[in-house]
Coordinates of N, CA and C in Angstrom, one line a residue:
M1 N 0.9 -1.2 0.0 CA 0.0 0.0 0.0 C 0.9 1.2 0.0
P2 N 0.8 2.0 -1.0 CA 1.6 3.2 -1.1 C 1.4 4.2 0.1
I3 N 2.5 4.7 0.6 CA 2.4 5.7 1.6 C 2.2 7.1 1.0
S4 N 1.1 7.7 1.4 CA 0.8 9.0 0.8 C 1.8 10.1 1.3
S5 N 2.1 11.0 0.5 CA 3.0 12.0 0.9 C 2.4 13.0 1.9
F6 N 3.2 13.6 2.7 CA 2.7 14.5 3.8 C 3.5 15.8 3.7
S7 N 2.7 16.9 3.7 CA 3.3 18.2 3.6 C 3.1 18.9 4.9
A8 N 4.2 19.4 5.5 CA 4.1 20.1 6.8 C 3.5 21.4 6.5
P9 N 2.7 21.9 7.5 CA 2.1 23.3 7.3 C 3.2 24.3 7.3
S10 N 3.0 25.4 6.5 CA 4.0 26.4 6.4 C 4.3 27.1 7.7
A11 N 3.3 27.1 8.6 CA 3.5 27.8 9.9 C 2.7 27.0 10.9
I12 N 3.3 26.8 12.1 CA 2.7 26.1 13.2 C 1.9 27.1 14.0
A13 N 0.6 26.8 14.2 CA -0.2 27.7 15.0 C 0.3 27.8 16.4
K14 N 0.3 29.0 16.9 CA 0.7 29.3 18.3 C -0.5 29.8 19.1
P15 N -1.1 29.0 20.0 CA -2.3 29.4 20.7 C -2.1 30.7 21.4
G16 N -3.0 31.7 21.3 CA -2.9 32.9 22.0 C -2.1 34.0 21.2
V17 N -1.5 33.6 20.1 CA -0.7 34.6 19.3 C -1.5 34.9 18.0
C18 N -1.7 36.1 17.8 CA -2.5 36.5 16.6 C -2.2 37.9 16.2
T19 N -3.0 38.5 15.4 CA -3.0 39.9 15.1 C -4.3 40.6 15.6
S20 N -4.3 41.9 15.6 CA -5.5 42.6 16.1 C -6.7 42.3 15.2
S21 N -6.5 41.8 13.9 CA -7.6 41.5 13.0 C -7.9 40.0 12.9
T22 N -7.1 39.2 13.6 CA -7.3 37.7 13.5 C -7.5 37.2 14.9
R23 N -8.1 38.0 15.8 CA -8.3 37.5 17.2 C -9.4 36.5 17.1
P24 N -9.5 35.6 18.1 CA -10.5 34.5 18.1 C -11.9 35.1 17.9
A25 N -12.7 34.4 17.1 CA -14.1 34.9 16.7 C -15.0 34.6 17.9
S26 N -14.8 33.5 18.6 CA -15.7 33.2 19.7 C -14.8 33.0 21.0
P27 N -14.3 34.0 21.5 CA -13.4 33.9 22.7 C -14.2 33.6 24.0
Y28 N -13.5 33.0 24.9 CA -14.1 32.6 26.2 C -13.7 33.7 27.2
E29 N -14.5 33.9 28.2 CA -14.2 34.9 29.3 C -12.9 34.5 30.0
G30 N -12.0 35.5 30.0 CA -10.6 35.3 30.6 C -9.6 34.9 29.6
Q31 N -9.9 34.7 28.4 CA -8.9 34.3 27.3 C -8.0 35.5 27.1
V32 N -6.7 35.1 27.1 CA -5.6 36.1 26.9 C -4.9 35.9 25.6
I33 N -4.7 37.0 24.8 CA -4.0 36.9 23.6 C -2.8 37.9 23.5
Y34 N -1.9 37.6 22.6 CA -0.8 38.6 22.3 C -1.0 39.0 20.8
A35 N -1.2 40.2 20.5 CA -1.4 40.7 19.2 C 0.0 41.2 18.6
T36 N 0.5 40.5 17.7 CA 1.9 40.8 17.2 C 2.0 42.1 16.5
D37 N 0.9 42.6 15.9 CA 1.0 43.8 15.1 C 0.9 45.1 16.0
T38 N 0.4 44.9 17.2 CA 0.3 46.1 18.1 C 1.1 45.9 19.4
D39 N 1.7 44.7 19.6 CA 2.5 44.4 20.7 C 1.7 44.6 22.0
L40 N 0.4 44.2 22.0 CA -0.4 44.3 23.1 C -0.8 43.0 23.7
L41 N -0.9 42.9 25.0 CA -1.5 41.8 25.7 C -3.0 42.2 26.0
Q42 N -3.9 41.3 25.6 CA -5.3 41.6 25.8 C -6.1 40.4 26.4
I43 N -7.2 40.8 27.1 CA -8.0 39.7 27.7 C -9.5 40.0 27.3
W44 N -10.2 38.9 27.1 CA -11.6 39.0 26.8 C -12.4 38.9 28.1
N45 N -13.2 40.0 28.4 CA -13.9 40.1 29.7 C -15.3 39.6 29.6
G46 N -15.6 39.0 28.5 CA -17.0 38.5 28.4 C -17.8 39.3 27.4
T47 N -17.4 40.5 27.2 CA -18.1 41.4 26.2 C -17.1 42.1 25.3
A48 N -15.9 42.3 25.7 CA -15.0 43.1 24.8 C -13.5 42.7 25.2
W49 N -12.6 43.0 24.2 CA -11.2 42.8 24.5 C -10.7 44.0 25.2
R50 N -10.0 43.7 26.4 CA -9.4 44.8 27.2 C -7.9 44.7 27.2
T51 N -7.2 45.8 27.0 CA -5.8 45.8 26.9 C -5.2 45.7 28.3
L52 N -4.3 44.7 28.5 CA -3.6 44.6 29.8 C -2.4 45.5 29.8
A53 N -1.6 45.4 28.8 CA -0.4 46.2 28.8 C 0.3 46.0 27.4
F54 N 1.3 46.9 27.2 CA 2.2 46.6 26.1 C 3.1 45.5 26.5
A55 N 3.4 44.5 25.6 CA 4.3 43.4 26.0 C 5.7 44.0 26.3
T56 N 6.1 44.9 25.5 CA 7.3 45.7 25.7 C 6.9 47.2 25.9
P57 N 6.8 47.7 27.1 CA 6.4 49.1 27.2 C 7.2 50.1 26.4
T58 N 6.5 50.9 25.7 CA 7.3 52.0 25.0 C 7.5 53.2 25.8
N59 N 8.5 54.0 25.4 CA 8.8 55.2 26.2 C 7.6 56.1 26.3
G60 N 7.2 56.4 27.5 CA 6.1 57.3 27.8 C 4.8 56.6 28.1
T61 N 4.8 55.2 28.1 CA 3.6 54.5 28.5 C 3.4 54.6 30.0
V62 N 2.1 54.8 30.4 CA 1.7 54.8 31.8 C 1.5 53.4 32.2
L63 N 2.4 53.0 33.2 CA 2.3 51.6 33.6 C 1.4 51.3 34.8
Q64 N 1.3 52.4 35.6 CA 0.3 52.2 36.8 C 0.1 53.6 37.3
T65 N -1.0 53.7 38.1 CA -1.4 55.0 38.7 C -1.9 54.7 40.1
Q66 N -1.4 55.5 41.1 CA -1.8 55.4 42.5 C -2.3 56.8 42.9
T67 N -3.4 56.9 43.6 CA -3.9 58.2 44.1 C -4.2 58.1 45.6
A68 N -4.3 59.3 46.2 CA -4.7 59.4 47.6 C -5.2 60.8 47.8
T69 N -6.1 60.9 48.8 CA -6.6 62.2 49.2 C -6.5 62.4 50.7
Y70 N -6.6 63.6 51.2 CA -6.6 63.9 52.6 C -7.3 65.2 52.9
G71 N -8.2 65.2 53.8 CA -9.1 66.4 54.0 C -9.2 66.8 55.5
T72 N -8.2 66.6 56.3 CA -8.2 67.0 57.7 C -7.3 68.2 57.8
E73 N -7.8 69.3 58.5 CA -7.0 70.5 58.7 C -5.8 70.3 59.6
V74 N -4.7 70.8 59.1 CA -3.4 70.7 59.9 C -2.8 72.1 60.0
T75 N -2.3 72.4 61.2 CA -1.7 73.8 61.4 C -0.3 73.6 61.9
S76 N 0.6 74.5 61.4 CA 2.0 74.6 61.9 C 2.3 76.0 62.3
N77 N 2.9 76.2 63.5 CA 3.3 77.5 64.0 C 4.9 77.6 64.0
S78 N 5.6 76.7 63.4 CA 7.0 76.7 63.5 C 7.6 77.2 62.2
D79 N 8.6 78.1 62.3 CA 9.3 78.5 61.1 C 10.6 77.8 60.9
A80 N 10.9 76.8 61.7 CA 12.2 76.1 61.7 C 12.0 74.6 61.1
T81 N 10.8 74.1 61.3 CA 10.7 72.6 61.0 C 9.5 72.4 60.1
Y82 N 9.7 71.6 59.1 CA 8.5 71.2 58.2 C 7.6 70.2 59.0
K83 N 6.4 70.3 58.7 CA 5.4 69.4 59.3 C 4.6 68.7 58.2
D84 N 4.3 67.4 58.4 CA 3.5 66.6 57.5 C 2.1 67.3 57.3
T85 N 1.7 67.3 56.0 CA 0.3 67.8 55.7 C -0.7 66.7 55.9
G86 N -0.2 65.5 56.0 CA -1.1 64.3 56.1 C -1.4 63.7 54.7
L87 N -1.0 64.3 53.6 CA -1.2 63.8 52.3 C 0.0 62.9 51.8
S88 N -0.3 61.7 51.5 CA 0.8 60.8 51.0 C 0.2 59.7 50.2
A89 N 1.1 59.1 49.3 CA 0.7 57.9 48.5 C 2.0 57.1 48.2
S90 N 1.8 55.8 48.0 CA 2.9 54.9 47.8 C 2.8 54.3 46.4
I91 N 4.0 53.9 45.8 CA 4.0 53.3 44.5 C 5.2 52.4 44.5
T92 N 5.1 51.2 43.8 CA 6.3 50.3 43.7 C 6.6 50.2 42.2
P93 N 7.6 50.9 41.7 CA 8.0 50.9 40.3 C 8.3 49.4 39.8
T94 N 8.0 49.2 38.6 CA 8.2 47.8 38.0 C 9.6 47.8 37.4
S95 N 10.3 48.9 37.2 CA 11.6 48.9 36.6 C 12.4 50.1 37.2
T96 N 13.7 49.9 37.2 CA 14.6 50.9 37.8 C 14.8 52.1 36.8
T97 N 14.3 51.9 35.6 CA 14.5 53.0 34.6 C 13.2 53.8 34.5
S98 N 12.2 53.4 35.2 CA 10.9 54.2 35.1 C 11.0 55.5 35.8
K99 N 10.2 56.5 35.3 CA 10.0 57.8 35.9 C 8.7 57.7 36.7
I100 N 8.7 58.6 37.7 CA 7.4 58.7 38.5 C 7.0 60.2 38.3
L101 N 5.8 60.3 37.7 CA 5.2 61.6 37.6 C 4.3 61.9 38.8
V102 N 4.6 62.9 39.5 CA 3.9 63.3 40.8 C 3.1 64.5 40.5
Q103 N 1.8 64.5 40.8 CA 0.9 65.6 40.7 C 0.2 65.8 42.0
V104 N 0.3 67.0 42.6 CA -0.3 67.4 43.9 C -1.2 68.6 43.7
V105 N -2.3 68.5 44.3 CA -3.1 69.7 44.6 C -3.3 69.8 46.1
Q106 N -2.5 70.8 46.7 CA -2.5 71.0 48.1 C -3.6 72.1 48.4
A107 N -4.7 71.7 49.0 CA -5.8 72.6 49.1 C -5.8 73.3 50.5
G108 N -6.6 74.4 50.6 CA -6.8 75.1 51.8 C -5.6 75.6 52.5
V109 N -4.6 76.2 51.7 CA -3.5 76.8 52.2 C -3.9 78.2 52.8
Y110 N -3.5 78.5 54.0 CA -4.1 79.6 54.7 C -3.1 80.1 55.8
V111 N -2.9 81.4 55.9 CA -2.0 82.0 56.8 C -2.8 82.8 57.8
T112 N -2.6 82.6 59.1 CA -3.5 83.3 60.1 C -2.9 84.6 60.5
T113 N -3.6 85.4 61.2 CA -3.2 86.8 61.7 C -2.0 86.6 62.6
G114 N -1.1 87.5 62.5 CA 0.0 87.5 63.5 C 1.2 88.4 63.1
N115 N 1.6 88.4 61.8 CA 2.7 89.1 61.4 C 2.6 89.3 59.8
S116 N 2.9 90.5 59.3 CA 2.8 90.7 57.9 C 3.8 89.9 57.1
E117 N 4.8 89.3 57.7 CA 5.8 88.5 57.0 C 5.5 87.0 57.1
N118 N 4.4 86.6 57.6 CA 4.1 85.2 57.6 C 4.0 84.7 56.2
R119 N 4.7 83.6 55.9 CA 4.7 83.0 54.6 C 4.6 81.5 54.6
A120 N 3.9 80.9 53.7 CA 3.8 79.4 53.7 C 4.8 78.8 52.7
Q121 N 5.3 77.7 53.0 CA 6.2 77.0 52.1 C 5.9 75.5 52.1
L122 N 5.9 74.9 51.0 CA 5.5 73.5 50.9 C 6.6 72.7 50.1
Q123 N 6.9 71.5 50.5 CA 7.8 70.7 49.8 C 7.3 69.3 49.5
L124 N 7.8 68.6 48.5 CA 7.5 67.2 48.2 C 8.7 66.3 48.7
L125 N 8.3 65.2 49.3 CA 9.3 64.3 49.8 C 9.1 62.9 49.1
R126 N 10.2 62.2 49.0 CA 10.2 60.8 48.6 C 11.0 60.0 49.6
A127 N 10.4 59.0 50.2 CA 11.1 58.1 51.2 C 11.7 59.0 52.3
G128 N 11.0 60.0 52.7 CA 11.4 60.8 53.8 C 12.4 61.9 53.5
S129 N 12.8 62.1 52.3 CA 13.8 63.1 51.9 C 13.1 64.1 51.0
G130 N 13.4 65.4 51.3 CA 12.8 66.5 50.4 C 13.4 66.4 49.0
I131 N 12.6 66.5 48.0 CA 13.2 66.4 46.6 C 12.7 67.6 45.8
F132 N 11.7 68.4 46.3 CA 11.2 69.5 45.4 C 10.5 70.5 46.3
D133 N 10.9 71.7 46.3 CA 10.2 72.8 46.9 C 9.2 73.4 45.9
F134 N 7.9 73.1 46.0 CA 7.0 73.5 44.9 C 6.2 74.7 45.1
T135 N 6.6 75.5 46.1 CA 5.9 76.8 46.3 C 6.9 78.0 46.4
G136 N 8.1 77.8 46.7 CA 9.0 78.9 47.1 C 8.3 79.4 48.4
T137 N 8.0 80.7 48.5 CA 7.3 81.2 49.7 C 6.1 81.9 49.2
L138 N 4.9 81.3 49.6 CA 3.6 81.9 49.2 C 3.3 83.1 50.2
H139 N 3.2 84.3 49.6 CA 3.0 85.4 50.5 C 2.2 86.5 49.7
Q140 N 1.2 87.1 50.4 CA 0.5 88.3 49.9 C 0.3 89.2 51.1
Y141 N 0.9 90.4 51.1 CA 0.8 91.3 52.3 C -0.7 91.8 52.4
S142 N -1.1 91.8 53.7 CA -2.3 92.6 54.0 C -2.1 93.2 55.4
A143 N -3.0 94.1 55.8 CA -2.8 94.8 57.0 C -2.9 93.8 58.2
T144 N -3.6 92.8 58.1 CA -3.7 91.8 59.2 C -2.9 90.5 59.0
A145 N -2.4 90.3 57.8 CA -1.6 89.1 57.4 C -2.5 87.9 57.5
L146 N -3.8 88.1 57.2 CA -4.7 87.0 57.2 C -5.0 86.6 55.7
I147 N -4.3 85.6 55.2 CA -4.3 85.3 53.8 C -4.9 83.9 53.5
K148 N -5.9 83.9 52.7 CA -6.5 82.7 52.2 C -5.9 82.4 50.8
I149 N -4.8 81.7 50.8 CA -4.1 81.5 49.5 C -4.8 80.5 48.6
G150 N -5.5 79.5 49.2 CA -6.2 78.6 48.4 C -5.4 77.3 48.0
Q151 N -5.3 77.0 46.8 CA -4.6 75.8 46.3 C -3.2 76.1 45.9
A152 N -2.3 75.1 46.2 CA -0.9 75.1 45.7 C -0.7 73.8 44.9
H153 N -0.1 74.0 43.7 CA 0.0 72.8 42.8 C 1.5 72.4 42.7
C154 N 1.7 71.1 42.5 CA 3.0 70.5 42.2 C 2.9 69.6 41.0
L155 N 3.9 69.7 40.1 CA 4.0 68.8 39.0 C 5.5 68.5 38.9
Y156 N 5.9 67.2 39.2 CA 7.3 66.9 39.3 C 7.6 65.5 38.7
V157 N 8.6 65.3 37.9 CA 9.0 64.1 37.3 C 10.3 63.6 38.1
D158 N 10.1 62.4 38.7 CA 11.1 61.9 39.6 C 11.8 60.7 38.9
S159 N 13.1 60.5 39.2 CA 13.8 59.3 38.7 C 14.4 58.5 39.8
P160 N 13.6 57.7 40.5 CA 14.0 57.1 41.8 C 15.0 55.9 41.6
A161 N 15.1 55.3 40.4 CA 16.0 54.2 40.1 C 15.8 53.1 41.1
S162 N 14.5 52.7 41.3 CA 14.2 51.7 42.4 C 13.0 50.9 42.0
T163 N 13.0 49.7 42.5 CA 11.8 48.8 42.4 C 11.2 48.5 43.7
S164 N 11.6 49.3 44.7 CA 11.0 49.1 46.1 C 9.8 50.1 46.2
S165 N 9.0 49.8 47.2 CA 7.9 50.6 47.5 C 8.4 52.0 47.9
L166 N 7.8 53.1 47.3 CA 8.2 54.4 47.6 C 7.0 55.2 48.1
T167 N 7.2 56.0 49.1 CA 6.2 56.8 49.6 C 6.5 58.3 49.3
Y168 N 5.6 59.0 48.7 CA 5.7 60.4 48.4 C 4.7 61.1 49.3
K169 N 5.1 62.2 49.9 CA 4.2 63.0 50.7 C 4.6 64.5 50.6
T170 N 3.8 65.3 51.2 CA 4.1 66.8 51.3 C 4.2 67.2 52.7
Q171 N 5.0 68.3 52.9 CA 5.1 69.0 54.2 C 5.0 70.5 54.0
F172 N 4.8 71.2 55.1 CA 4.7 72.6 55.0 C 5.2 73.3 56.3
R173 N 5.4 74.6 56.2 CA 5.9 75.4 57.3 C 5.6 76.8 57.1
N174 N 5.7 77.6 58.3 CA 5.6 79.0 58.2 C 7.1 79.5 58.1
V175 N 7.4 80.2 57.0 CA 8.8 80.5 56.7 C 9.4 81.5 57.7
Y176 N 8.7 82.6 58.0 CA 9.3 83.8 58.6 C 9.0 84.0 60.1
N177 N 7.8 83.7 60.5 CA 7.4 84.0 61.8 C 6.6 82.9 62.5
G178 N 7.1 82.4 63.6 CA 6.5 81.2 64.2 C 5.4 81.6 65.2
N179 N 5.1 82.9 65.3 CA 4.0 83.4 66.2 C 2.6 83.2 65.6
A180 N 2.5 82.9 64.4 CA 1.2 82.7 63.7 C 1.2 81.4 63.0
G181 N 0.0 81.0 62.6 CA -0.1 79.6 62.0 C -0.2 79.7 60.5
V182 N 0.2 78.6 59.9 CA 0.0 78.3 58.5 C -0.8 77.0 58.5
L183 N -1.9 77.0 57.7 CA -2.7 75.8 57.7 C -2.8 75.2 56.3
V184 N -3.0 73.9 56.2 CA -3.3 73.3 55.0 C -4.6 72.5 55.2
Q185 N -5.4 72.2 54.1 CA -6.7 71.6 54.2 C -7.6 72.4 55.2
A186 N -7.4 73.8 55.2 CA -8.2 74.6 56.1 C -9.7 74.4 55.7
G187 N -10.5 74.3 56.8 CA -11.9 74.1 56.6 C -12.2 72.7 56.0
S188 N -11.3 71.8 56.2 CA -11.5 70.4 55.7 C -11.5 70.3 54.2
A189 N -10.8 71.2 53.5 CA -10.6 71.1 52.1 C -9.8 69.9 51.7
T190 N -10.1 69.3 50.6 CA -9.5 68.0 50.3 C -8.3 68.2 49.3
S191 N -7.1 67.7 49.8 CA -5.9 67.7 49.0 C -5.8 66.3 48.2
T192 N -5.1 66.3 47.1 CA -5.0 65.1 46.3 C -3.6 65.0 45.8
I193 N -3.1 63.7 45.8 CA -1.8 63.4 45.2 C -2.0 62.2 44.2
V194 N -1.4 62.3 43.0 CA -1.4 61.3 42.0 C 0.0 60.9 41.6
L195 N 0.3 59.6 41.6 CA 1.6 59.0 41.2 C 1.4 58.2 40.0
Q196 N 2.2 58.4 39.0 CA 2.1 57.6 37.8 C 3.5 57.1 37.4
E197 N 3.6 55.8 37.2 CA 4.9 55.2 36.7 C 4.9 55.3 35.2
I198 N 5.9 55.9 34.7 CA 6.0 56.1 33.2 C 7.2 55.3 32.7
A199 N 7.0 54.5 31.7 CA 8.1 53.8 31.1 C 9.1 54.7 30.4
A200 N 10.4 54.4 30.6 CA 11.4 55.3 30.0 C 12.5 54.4 29.4

């Protein structure tokens, strides 16, 4: 009986590997694929394909986001020592080359009556060390030195070169006169911090 000839397929199918136009027609919930044309890992959630991540993150890709808020009023009367505002958030970078984009809205910044030179100063810290003074000295003279400054904003790109958990927080102080108070979150205003790991 003659043996029939056999031709090997030109390409061996690789389960889960496809292109964005040849994804499974009838996927099951939880099915994961890798699209070779877009370099994306995707999962079928039962109704749609959702992107998990770039298989190889490209420069500028947001890898993760961590946020926190704080809305308790805090007062400092010292011109020598920074005090925690209570606002903080932690993030664990996935790569030592990643950047951390830090965005802060420090709400309810307020200087009480006491001296015309009372000034508020705020700084950003990573792992307990100051890395950025994001206000200089906030000051607006008035006869009573009662100043409702409002919000102070911070936008900072950090290069921690670490894959350990990192805590970012803010601190504040009264720069020139310790006889009067500087407040943050005055009147229970809510401050916000956002940390984003950016592929680099």
